[in-house]
Coordinates of C-alpha atoms and ligand atoms in Angstrom, one line a residue:
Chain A
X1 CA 19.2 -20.7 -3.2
X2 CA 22.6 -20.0 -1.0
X3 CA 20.9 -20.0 2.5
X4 CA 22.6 -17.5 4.8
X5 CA 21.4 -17.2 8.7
X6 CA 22.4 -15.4 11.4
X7 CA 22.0 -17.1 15.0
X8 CA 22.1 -15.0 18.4
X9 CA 22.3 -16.3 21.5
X10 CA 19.7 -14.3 23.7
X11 CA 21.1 -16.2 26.9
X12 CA 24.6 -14.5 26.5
X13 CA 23.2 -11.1 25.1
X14 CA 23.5 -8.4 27.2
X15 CA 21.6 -5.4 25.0
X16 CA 25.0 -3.4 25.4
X17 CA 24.0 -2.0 21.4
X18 CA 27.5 -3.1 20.4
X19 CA 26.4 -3.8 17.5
X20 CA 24.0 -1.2 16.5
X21 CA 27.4 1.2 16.9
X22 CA 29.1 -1.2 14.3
X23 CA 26.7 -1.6 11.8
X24 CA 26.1 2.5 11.9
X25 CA 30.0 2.5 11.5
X26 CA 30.5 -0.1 9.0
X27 CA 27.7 0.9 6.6
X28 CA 27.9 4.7 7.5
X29 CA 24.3 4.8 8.2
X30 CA 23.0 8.4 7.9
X31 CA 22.5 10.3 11.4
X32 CA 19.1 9.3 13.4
X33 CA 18.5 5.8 11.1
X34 CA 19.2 2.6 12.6
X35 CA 19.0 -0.8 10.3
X36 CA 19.5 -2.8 13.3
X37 CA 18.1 -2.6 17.2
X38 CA 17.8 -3.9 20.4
X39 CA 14.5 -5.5 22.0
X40 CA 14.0 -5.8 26.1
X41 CA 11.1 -8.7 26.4
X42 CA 10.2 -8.8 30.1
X43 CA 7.8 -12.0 30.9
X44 CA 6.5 -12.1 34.4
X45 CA 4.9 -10.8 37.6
X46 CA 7.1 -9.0 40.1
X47 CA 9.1 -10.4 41.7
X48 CA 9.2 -13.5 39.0
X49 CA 10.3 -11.7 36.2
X50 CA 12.9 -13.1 33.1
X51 CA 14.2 -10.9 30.5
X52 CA 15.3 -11.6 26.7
X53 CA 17.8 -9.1 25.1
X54 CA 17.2 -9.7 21.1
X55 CA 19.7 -8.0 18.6
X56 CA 17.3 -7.6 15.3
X57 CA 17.6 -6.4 11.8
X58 CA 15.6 -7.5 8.5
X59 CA 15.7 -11.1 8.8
X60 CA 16.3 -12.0 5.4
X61 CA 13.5 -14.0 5.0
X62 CA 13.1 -17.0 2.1
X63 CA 10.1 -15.6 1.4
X64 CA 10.3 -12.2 1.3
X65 CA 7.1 -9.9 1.2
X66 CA 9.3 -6.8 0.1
X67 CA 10.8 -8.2 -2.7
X68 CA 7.5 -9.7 -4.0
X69 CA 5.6 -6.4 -3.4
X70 CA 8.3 -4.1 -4.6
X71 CA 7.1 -3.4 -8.5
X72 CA 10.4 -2.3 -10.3
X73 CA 12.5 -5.4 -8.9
X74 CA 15.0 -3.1 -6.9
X75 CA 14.4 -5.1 -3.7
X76 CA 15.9 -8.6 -4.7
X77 CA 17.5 -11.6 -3.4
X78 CA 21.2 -11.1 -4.0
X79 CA 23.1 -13.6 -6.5
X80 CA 20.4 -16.3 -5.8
X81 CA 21.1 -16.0 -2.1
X82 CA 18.7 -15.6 1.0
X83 CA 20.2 -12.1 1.7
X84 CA 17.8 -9.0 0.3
X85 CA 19.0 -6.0 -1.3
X86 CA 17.8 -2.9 -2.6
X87 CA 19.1 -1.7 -6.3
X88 CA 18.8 2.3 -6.0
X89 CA 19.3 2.7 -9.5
X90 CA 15.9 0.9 -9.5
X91 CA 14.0 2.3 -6.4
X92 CA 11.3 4.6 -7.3
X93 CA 10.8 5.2 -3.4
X94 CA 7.3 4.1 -3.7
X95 CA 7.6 2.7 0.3
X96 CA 5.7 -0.4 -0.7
X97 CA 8.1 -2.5 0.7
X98 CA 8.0 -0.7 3.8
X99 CA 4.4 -1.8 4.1
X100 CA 5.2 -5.1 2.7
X101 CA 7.9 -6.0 6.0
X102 CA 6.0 -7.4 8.7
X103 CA 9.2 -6.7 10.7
X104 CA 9.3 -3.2 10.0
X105 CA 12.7 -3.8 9.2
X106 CA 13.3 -1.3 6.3
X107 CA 13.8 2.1 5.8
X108 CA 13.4 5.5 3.9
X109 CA 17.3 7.0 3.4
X110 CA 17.4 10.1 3.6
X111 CA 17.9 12.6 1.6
X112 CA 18.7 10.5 -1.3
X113 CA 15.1 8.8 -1.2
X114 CA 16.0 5.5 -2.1
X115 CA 14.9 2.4 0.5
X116 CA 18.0 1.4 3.3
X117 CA 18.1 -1.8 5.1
X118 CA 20.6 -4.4 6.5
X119 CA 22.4 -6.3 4.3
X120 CA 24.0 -8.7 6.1
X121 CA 27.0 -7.2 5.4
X122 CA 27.3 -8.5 2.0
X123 CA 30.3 -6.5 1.0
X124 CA 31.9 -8.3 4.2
X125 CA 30.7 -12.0 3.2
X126 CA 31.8 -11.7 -0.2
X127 CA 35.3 -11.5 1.2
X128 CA 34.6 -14.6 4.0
X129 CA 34.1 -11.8 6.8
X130 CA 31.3 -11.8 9.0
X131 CA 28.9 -9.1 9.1
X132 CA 30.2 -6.3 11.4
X133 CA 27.5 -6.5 14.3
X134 CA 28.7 -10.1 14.2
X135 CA 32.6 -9.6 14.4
X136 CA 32.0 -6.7 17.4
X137 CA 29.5 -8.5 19.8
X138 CA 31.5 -8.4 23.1
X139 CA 29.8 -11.3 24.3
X140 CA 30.2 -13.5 21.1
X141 CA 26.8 -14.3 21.1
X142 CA 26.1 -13.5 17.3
X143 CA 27.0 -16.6 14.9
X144 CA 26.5 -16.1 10.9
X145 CA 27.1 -18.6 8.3
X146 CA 25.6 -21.3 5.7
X147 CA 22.6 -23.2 6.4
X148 CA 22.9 -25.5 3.5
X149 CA 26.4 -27.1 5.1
X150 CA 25.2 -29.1 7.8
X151 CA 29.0 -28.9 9.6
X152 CA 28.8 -25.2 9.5
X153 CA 28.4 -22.9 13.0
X154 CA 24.8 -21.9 12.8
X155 CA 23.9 -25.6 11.3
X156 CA 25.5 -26.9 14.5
X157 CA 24.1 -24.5 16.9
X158 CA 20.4 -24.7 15.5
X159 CA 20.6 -28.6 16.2
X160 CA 22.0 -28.7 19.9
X161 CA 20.0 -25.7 20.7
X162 CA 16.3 -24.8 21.1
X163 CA 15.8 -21.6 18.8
X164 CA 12.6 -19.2 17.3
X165 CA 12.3 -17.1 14.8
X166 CA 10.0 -14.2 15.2
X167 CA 6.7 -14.0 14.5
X168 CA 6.8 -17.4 12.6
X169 CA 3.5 -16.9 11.8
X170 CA 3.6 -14.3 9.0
X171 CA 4.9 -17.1 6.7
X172 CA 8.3 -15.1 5.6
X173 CA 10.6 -17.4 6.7
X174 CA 12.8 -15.4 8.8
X175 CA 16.6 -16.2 8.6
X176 CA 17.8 -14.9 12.1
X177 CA 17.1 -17.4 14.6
X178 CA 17.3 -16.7 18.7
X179 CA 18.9 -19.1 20.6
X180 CA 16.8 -19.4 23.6
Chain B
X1 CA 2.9 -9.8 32.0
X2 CA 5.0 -9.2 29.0
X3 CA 6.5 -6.3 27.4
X4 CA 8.7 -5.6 24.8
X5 CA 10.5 -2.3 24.7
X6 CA 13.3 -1.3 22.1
X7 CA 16.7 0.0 24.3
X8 CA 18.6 1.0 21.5
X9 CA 17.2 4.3 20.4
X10 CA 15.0 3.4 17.0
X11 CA 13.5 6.6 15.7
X12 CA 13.6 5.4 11.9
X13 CA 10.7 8.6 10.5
X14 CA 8.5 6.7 8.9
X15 CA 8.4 4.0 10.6
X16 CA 8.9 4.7 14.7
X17 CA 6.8 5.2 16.7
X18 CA 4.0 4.0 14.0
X19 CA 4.4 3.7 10.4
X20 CA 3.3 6.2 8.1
X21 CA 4.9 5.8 5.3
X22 CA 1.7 7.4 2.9
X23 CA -0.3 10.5 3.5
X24 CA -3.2 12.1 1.5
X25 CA -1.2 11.7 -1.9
X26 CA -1.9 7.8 -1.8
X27 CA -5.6 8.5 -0.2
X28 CA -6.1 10.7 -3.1
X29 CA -4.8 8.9 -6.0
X30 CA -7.0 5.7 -4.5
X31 CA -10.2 7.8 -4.3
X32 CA -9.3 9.2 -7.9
X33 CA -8.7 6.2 -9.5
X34 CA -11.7 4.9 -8.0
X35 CA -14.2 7.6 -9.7
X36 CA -11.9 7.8 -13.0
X37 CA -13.5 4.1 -13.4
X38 CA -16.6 4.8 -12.4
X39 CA -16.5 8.0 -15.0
X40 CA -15.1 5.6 -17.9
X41 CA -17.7 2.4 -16.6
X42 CA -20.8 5.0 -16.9
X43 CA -20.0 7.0 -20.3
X44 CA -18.9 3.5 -22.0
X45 CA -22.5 1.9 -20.4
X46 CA -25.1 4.5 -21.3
X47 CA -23.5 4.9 -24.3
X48 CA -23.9 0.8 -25.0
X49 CA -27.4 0.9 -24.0
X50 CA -28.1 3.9 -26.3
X51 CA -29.6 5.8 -23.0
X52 CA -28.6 9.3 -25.5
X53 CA -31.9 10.6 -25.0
X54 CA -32.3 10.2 -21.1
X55 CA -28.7 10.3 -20.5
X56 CA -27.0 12.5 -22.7
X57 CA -24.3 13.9 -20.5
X58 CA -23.0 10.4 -19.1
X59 CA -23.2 9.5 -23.1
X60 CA -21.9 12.3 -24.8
X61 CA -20.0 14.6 -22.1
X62 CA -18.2 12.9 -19.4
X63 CA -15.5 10.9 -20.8
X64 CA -13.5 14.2 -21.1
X65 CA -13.7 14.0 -17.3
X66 CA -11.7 10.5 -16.8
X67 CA -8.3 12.1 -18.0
X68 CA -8.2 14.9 -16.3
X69 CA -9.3 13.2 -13.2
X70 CA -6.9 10.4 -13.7
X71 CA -4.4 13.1 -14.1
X72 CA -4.4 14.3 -10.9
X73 CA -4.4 11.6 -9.3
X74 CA -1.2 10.2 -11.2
X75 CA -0.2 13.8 -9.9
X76 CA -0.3 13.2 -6.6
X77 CA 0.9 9.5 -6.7
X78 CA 3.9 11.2 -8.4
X79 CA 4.3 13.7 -5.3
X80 CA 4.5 10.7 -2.4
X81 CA 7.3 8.9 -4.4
X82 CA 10.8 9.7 -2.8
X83 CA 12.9 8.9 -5.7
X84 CA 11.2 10.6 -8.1
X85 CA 13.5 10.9 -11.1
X86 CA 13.4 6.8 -11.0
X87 CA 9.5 7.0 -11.6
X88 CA 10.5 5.8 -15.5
X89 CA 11.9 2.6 -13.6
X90 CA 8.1 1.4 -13.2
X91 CA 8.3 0.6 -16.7
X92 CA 11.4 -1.3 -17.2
X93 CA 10.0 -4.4 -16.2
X94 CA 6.9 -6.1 -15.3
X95 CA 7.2 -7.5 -11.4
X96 CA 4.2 -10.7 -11.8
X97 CA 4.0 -10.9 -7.9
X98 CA 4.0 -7.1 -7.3
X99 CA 0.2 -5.5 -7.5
X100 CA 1.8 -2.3 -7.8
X101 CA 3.4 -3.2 -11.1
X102 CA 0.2 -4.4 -12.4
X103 CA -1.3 -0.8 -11.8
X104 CA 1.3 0.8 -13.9
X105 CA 0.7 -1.2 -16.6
X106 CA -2.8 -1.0 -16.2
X107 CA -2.7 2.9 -16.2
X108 CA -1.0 2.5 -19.6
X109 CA -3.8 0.9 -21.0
X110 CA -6.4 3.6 -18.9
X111 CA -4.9 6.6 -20.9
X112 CA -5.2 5.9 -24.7
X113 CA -8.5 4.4 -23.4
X114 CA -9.9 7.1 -22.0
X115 CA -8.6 9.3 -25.3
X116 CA -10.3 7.5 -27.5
X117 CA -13.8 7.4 -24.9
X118 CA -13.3 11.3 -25.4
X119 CA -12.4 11.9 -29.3
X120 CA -15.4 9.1 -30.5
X121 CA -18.2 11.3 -28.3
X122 CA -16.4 14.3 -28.7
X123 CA -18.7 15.9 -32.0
X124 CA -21.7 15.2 -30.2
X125 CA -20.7 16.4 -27.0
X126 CA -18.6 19.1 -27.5
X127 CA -19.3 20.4 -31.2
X128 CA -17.3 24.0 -30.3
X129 CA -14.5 22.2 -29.5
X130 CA -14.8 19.9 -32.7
X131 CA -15.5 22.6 -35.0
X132 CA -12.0 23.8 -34.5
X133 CA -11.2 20.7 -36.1
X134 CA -13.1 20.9 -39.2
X135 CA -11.4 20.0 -42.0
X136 CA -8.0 19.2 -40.8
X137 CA -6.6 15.8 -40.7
X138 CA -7.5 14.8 -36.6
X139 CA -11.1 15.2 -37.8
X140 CA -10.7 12.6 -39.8
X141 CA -9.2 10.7 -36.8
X142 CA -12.5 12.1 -35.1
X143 CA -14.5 10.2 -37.3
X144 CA -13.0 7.0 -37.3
X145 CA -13.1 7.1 -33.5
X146 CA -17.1 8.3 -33.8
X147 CA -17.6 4.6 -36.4
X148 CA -15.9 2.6 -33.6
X149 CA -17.8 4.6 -30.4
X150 CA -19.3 1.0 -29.7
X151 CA -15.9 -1.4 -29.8
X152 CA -14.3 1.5 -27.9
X153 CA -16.6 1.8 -25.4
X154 CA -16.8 -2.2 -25.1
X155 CA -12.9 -1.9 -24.2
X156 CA -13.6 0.8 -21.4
X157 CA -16.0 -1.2 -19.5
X158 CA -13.2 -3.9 -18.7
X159 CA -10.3 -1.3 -18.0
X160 CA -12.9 0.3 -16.3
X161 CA -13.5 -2.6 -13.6
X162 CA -9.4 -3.3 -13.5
X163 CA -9.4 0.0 -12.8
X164 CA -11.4 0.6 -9.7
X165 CA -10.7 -3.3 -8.2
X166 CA -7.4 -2.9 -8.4
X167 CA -7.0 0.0 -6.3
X168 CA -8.2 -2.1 -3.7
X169 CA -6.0 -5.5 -4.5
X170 CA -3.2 -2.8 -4.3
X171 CA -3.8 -2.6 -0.9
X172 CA -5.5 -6.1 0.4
X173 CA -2.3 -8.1 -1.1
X174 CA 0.1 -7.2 1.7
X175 CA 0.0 -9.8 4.3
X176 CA 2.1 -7.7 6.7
X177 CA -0.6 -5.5 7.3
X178 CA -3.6 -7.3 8.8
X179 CA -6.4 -4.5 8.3
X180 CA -5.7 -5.0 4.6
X181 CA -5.2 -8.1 3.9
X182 CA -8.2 -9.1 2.9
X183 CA -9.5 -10.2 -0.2
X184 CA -12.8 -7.7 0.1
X185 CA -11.5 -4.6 -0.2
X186 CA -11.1 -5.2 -4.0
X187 CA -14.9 -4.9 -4.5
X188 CA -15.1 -2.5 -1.8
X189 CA -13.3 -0.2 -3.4
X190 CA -14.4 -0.9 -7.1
X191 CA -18.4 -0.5 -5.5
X192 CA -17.0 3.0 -4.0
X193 CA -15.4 4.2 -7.3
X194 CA -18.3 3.6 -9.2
X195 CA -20.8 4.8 -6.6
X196 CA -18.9 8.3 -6.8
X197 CA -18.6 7.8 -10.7
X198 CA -22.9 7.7 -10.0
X199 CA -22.6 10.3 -7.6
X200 CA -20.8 12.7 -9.8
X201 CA -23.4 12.1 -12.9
X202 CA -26.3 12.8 -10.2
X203 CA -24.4 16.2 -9.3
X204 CA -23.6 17.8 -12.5
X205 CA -25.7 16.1 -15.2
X206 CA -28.6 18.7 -16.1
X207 CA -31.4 16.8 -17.6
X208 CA -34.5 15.2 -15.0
X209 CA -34.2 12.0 -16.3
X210 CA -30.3 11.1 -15.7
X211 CA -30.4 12.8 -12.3
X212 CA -33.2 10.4 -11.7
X213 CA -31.6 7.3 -13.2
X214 CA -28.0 7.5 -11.4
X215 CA -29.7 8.5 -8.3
X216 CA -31.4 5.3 -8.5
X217 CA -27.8 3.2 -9.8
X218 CA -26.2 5.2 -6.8
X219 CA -28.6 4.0 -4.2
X220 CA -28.4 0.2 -5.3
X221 CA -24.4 0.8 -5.0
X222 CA -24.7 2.1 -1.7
X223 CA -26.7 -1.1 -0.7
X224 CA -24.0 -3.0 -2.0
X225 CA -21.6 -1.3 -0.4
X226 CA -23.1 -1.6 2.7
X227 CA -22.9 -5.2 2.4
X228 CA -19.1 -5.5 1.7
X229 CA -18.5 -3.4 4.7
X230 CA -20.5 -5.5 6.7
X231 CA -18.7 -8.4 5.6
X232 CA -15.4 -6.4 6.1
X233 CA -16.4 -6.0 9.8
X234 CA -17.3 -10.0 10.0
X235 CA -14.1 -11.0 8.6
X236 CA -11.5 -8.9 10.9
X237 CA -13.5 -9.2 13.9
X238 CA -13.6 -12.9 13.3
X239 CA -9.8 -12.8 12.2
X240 CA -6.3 -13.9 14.2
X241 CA -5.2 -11.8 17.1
X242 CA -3.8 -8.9 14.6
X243 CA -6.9 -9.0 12.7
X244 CA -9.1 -8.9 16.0
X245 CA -6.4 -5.8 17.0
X246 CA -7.5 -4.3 13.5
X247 CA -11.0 -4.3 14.2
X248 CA -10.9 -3.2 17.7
X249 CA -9.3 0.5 16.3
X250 CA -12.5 0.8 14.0
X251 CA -15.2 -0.6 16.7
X252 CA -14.4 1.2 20.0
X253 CA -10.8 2.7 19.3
X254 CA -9.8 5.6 17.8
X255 CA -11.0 5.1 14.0
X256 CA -14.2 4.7 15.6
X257 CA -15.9 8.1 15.5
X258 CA -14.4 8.3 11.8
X259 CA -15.3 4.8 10.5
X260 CA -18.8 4.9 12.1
X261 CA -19.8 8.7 11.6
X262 CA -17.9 10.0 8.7
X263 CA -17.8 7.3 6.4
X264 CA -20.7 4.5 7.5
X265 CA -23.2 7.6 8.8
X266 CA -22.5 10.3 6.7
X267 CA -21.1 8.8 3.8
X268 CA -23.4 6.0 3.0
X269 CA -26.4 6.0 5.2
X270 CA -27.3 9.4 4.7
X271 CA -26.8 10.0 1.3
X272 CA -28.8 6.3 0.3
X273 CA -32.1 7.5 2.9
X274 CA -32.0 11.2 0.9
X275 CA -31.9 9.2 -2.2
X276 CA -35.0 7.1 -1.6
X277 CA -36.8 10.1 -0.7
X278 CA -35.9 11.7 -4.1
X279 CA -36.6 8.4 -6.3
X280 CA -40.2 8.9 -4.5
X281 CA -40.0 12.4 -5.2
X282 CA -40.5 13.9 -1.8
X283 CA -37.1 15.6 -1.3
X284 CA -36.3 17.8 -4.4
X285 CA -34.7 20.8 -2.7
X286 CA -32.3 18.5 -0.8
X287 CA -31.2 16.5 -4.2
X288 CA -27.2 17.9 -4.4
X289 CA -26.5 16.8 -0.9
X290 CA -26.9 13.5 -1.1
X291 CA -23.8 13.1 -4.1
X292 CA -21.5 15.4 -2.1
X293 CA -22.2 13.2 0.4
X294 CA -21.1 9.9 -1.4
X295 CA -18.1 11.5 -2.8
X296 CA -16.9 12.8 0.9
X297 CA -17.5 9.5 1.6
X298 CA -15.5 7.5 -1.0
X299 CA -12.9 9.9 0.2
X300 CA -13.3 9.0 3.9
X301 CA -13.1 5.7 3.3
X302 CA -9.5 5.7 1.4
X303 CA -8.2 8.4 4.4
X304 CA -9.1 5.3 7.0
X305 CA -8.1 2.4 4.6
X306 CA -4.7 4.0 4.3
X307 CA -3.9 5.3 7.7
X308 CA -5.4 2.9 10.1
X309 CA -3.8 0.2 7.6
X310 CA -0.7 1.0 7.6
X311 CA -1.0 1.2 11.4
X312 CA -2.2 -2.3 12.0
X313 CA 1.1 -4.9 12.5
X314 CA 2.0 -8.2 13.7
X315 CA 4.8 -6.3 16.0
X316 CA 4.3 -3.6 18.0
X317 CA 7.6 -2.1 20.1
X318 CA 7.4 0.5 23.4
X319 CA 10.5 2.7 23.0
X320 CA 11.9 3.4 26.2
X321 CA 13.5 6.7 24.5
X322 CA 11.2 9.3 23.6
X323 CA 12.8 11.2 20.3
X324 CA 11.8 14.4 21.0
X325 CA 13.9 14.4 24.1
X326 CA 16.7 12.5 21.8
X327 CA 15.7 15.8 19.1
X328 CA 17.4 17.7 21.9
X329 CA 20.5 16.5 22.9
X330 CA 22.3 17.6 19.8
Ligands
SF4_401 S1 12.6 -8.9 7.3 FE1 11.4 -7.5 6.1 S2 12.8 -6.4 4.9 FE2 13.9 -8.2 5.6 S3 13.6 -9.8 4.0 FE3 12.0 -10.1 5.5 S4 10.3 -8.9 4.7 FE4 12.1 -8.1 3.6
SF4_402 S1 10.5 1.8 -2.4 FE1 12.0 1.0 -3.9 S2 12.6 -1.0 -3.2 FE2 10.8 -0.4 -2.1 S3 9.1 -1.4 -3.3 FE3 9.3 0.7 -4.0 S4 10.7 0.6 -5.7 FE4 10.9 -1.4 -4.6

């Protein structure tokens, strides 16, 4: 499997929601949905507090509870690649993999009824662009590239760095990692 | 302290503030599907233990029940989907890790199932019906299915139990939801759908005897049912942090009053202590309230399964923007 990540630097992330504006741009997502957001995590006690800004979006995981659940094989992994789509030629709109994403991460579009969810831009990485919320980031703290080549960006970055994933714990295997 | 609050506005509908992605259609088609099985389990049991004199409704008359009831249940499954003219792509391919796939294949196999339950009892239990058949060729289809009423009725019985457990599986196999991820709420729900299968024999059936009898199968269900919950309870409030979050809604939060008094009190409790007093003949005039009882309560008991479920999560966002304000700006 073609491993895909997308690595963001929460020390250089400033939650301006650059990239929620590109992503609604690039992928013309309908009026009041959002397939990607920004997170405020404040840690402390007054006057000792630190704050996290975290861009997220559906995480791509390796192993991916929506495309397991979903029972007509519309949610996939693309072209043997880490990077989950949705076939809306297939989708019944059933919403189990709603239920299934412990990330909350996907969507109902409306009014077509189909599911809606990031996809890493694949239209973009097909071409050898990065995804759009990557390419805007003001800040350039959003990184996207191969896992598998060890000389790559994000292979680079997630050995220097110290880096999570969210909520490791479910067992999905998230793909976007925070640089902390 | 720590505190995690979304600053992009995120209002996706069904899923901000809390998910609620299935209604009443999915708490109906559960509790449905449940008593469909318990309809097909009883008719194809009585009728294997040749109970036709003390049972003759479960043996000869309910079976026509199971597709109608299934029917509206696949009715109202149909209603939640949101794509629906896709609903044929359920049966372009069979997903092996997908629960959901397994139920549409398994309601394939309910259908014919259930037919053939109906046409093999369907001289003896509805002859007006028959009679409109006499002498043209589906009779003779009538008959055949009346010579193999025992290998059919063999079949039911493990449809039947795929049935009812599997309305539960559907549920317990997604990990992202703690409340339901749990491996019991197969048998819990296979115990409810054939306690309201029981239930519904004890309402309608007319004859003493097979009031009696499923009054007394219903009671031992309830017992059993009892237990599982029990055992539900042990497992989430013994669970990881979103487990222990899980329980805390149904033992102090706001699914208490609806866990504990509507389903628990009034839906099991009840209903078995007004049982025991009929099976020792004390409490005659009372006897119908005890199965409405159980079927409220099977009912009850999907509502909370699929709300409170859905609800329970391993993240859990404040929104700094409140949408209805957002609603407003445009
Ligand atoms: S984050 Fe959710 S939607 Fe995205 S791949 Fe993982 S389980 Fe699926
Ligand atoms: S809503 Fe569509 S993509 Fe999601 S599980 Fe159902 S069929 Fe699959």
């Amino acid at each position: 499997m073609t491993h895909y990540a997308m690595v963001i630097d929460t020390r250089l992330c400033i939650g301006c929601g650059d990239c929620v504006i590109a992503c609604k741009t690039e992928n013309k997502v309908p009026e009041g949905l959002n397939r990607d957001w920004v997170v405020e995590a404040t840690r402390g006690t007054y006057p000792d507090l630190s704050t996290e800004f975290r861009s997220e979006r559906c995480n791509h995981c390796s192993h991916a509870t929506c495309v397991y659940m979903c029972p007509t094989g519309a949610s996939h992994h693309w072209k043997d690649t880490n990077i989950v789509l949705v076939d809306p030629n297939k989708c019944t709109g059933c919403k189990a993999c709603i239920a299934a994403c412990p990330y909350d991460a996907r969507l109902v579009m409306h009014p077509g009824g189909y599911i809606d969810k990031c996809t890493f831009c694949h239209h973009r990485v097909e071409k050898g662009l990065d995804p759009a919320c990557v390419s805007t980031c003001p800040t350039r703290c959003m990184y996207f590239g191969l896992l598998d080549d060890p000389s790559s960006e994000v292979s680079e970055l997630l050995r220097r760095r110290d880096y999570k994933v969210l909520a490791p714990e479910t067992g999905n295997r998230p793909n976007v990692y925070y640089l902390t | 302290m720590h505190e995690e609050i979304l600053i992009t506005a995120r209002s996706n509908p069904p899923v901000d503030p809390v998910m609620h992605i299935w209604g009443w259609e999915i708490s109906v088609y559960l509790f449905l599907g449940g008593l469909t099985a318990g309809i097909m389990f009883f008719s194809a049991l009585m009728l294997l233990l040749n109970r036709d004199e003390e049972a003759p409704f479960s043996v000869n008359r309910l079976s026509l029940l199971a597709p109608v009831v299934l029917s509206l249940g696949m009715a109202t499954l149909f209603l939640d989907l949101e794509h629906k003219l896709f609903v044929w792509r359920f049966y372009t391919t069979f997903e092996p890790t997908s629960p959901m796939s397994y139920g549409a294949w398994i309601l394939v196999l309910v259908y014919p199932i259930t037919l053939l339950q109906v046409l093999s009892t369907l001289r003896s239990g509805y002859p007006l019906l028959a009679s409109l058949l006499t002498g043209t060729r589906p009779e003779r289809v009538l008959l055949v299915c009346e010579r193999w009423r025992r290998p059919i009725a063999w079949a039911a019985i493990p449809v039947a139990v795929a049935l009812g457990i599997y309305t539960g599986i559907l549920l317990s196999a997604f990990s992202a939801r703690p409340f339901w991820n749990t491996g019991l709420l197969g048998p819990l729900f296979l115990v409810s759908g054939l306690s309201t299968g029981a239930a519904l024999i004890a309402l309608i059936a007319r004859r003493h005897s097979e009031k009696r009898l499923f009054t007394l199968i219903d009671a031992g269900l309830i017992l059993t049912e009892l237990v599982i919950v029990a055992l539900l309870l042990v497992n989430l409030s013994t669970g990881a942090q979103p487990q222990l979050d899980a329980a805390a809604r149904l033992l102090g939060g706001d699914y208490t009053a609806w866990f504990w008094g509507a389903f628990v009190a009034l839906g099991l409790l009840i209903p078995l202590l007004l049982e025991a007093a009929e099976i020792r003949a004390t409490l005659r005039s009372l006897a119908l309230l005890a199965p409405v009882l159980v079927l409220v309560g099977g009912y009850v008991l999907r509502v909370i399964a699929v709300d409170l479920g859905q609800e329970t999560t391993w993240i859990d966002y404040g929104s700094e923007f409140n949408t209805e304000l957002l609603e407003r700006l445009h």
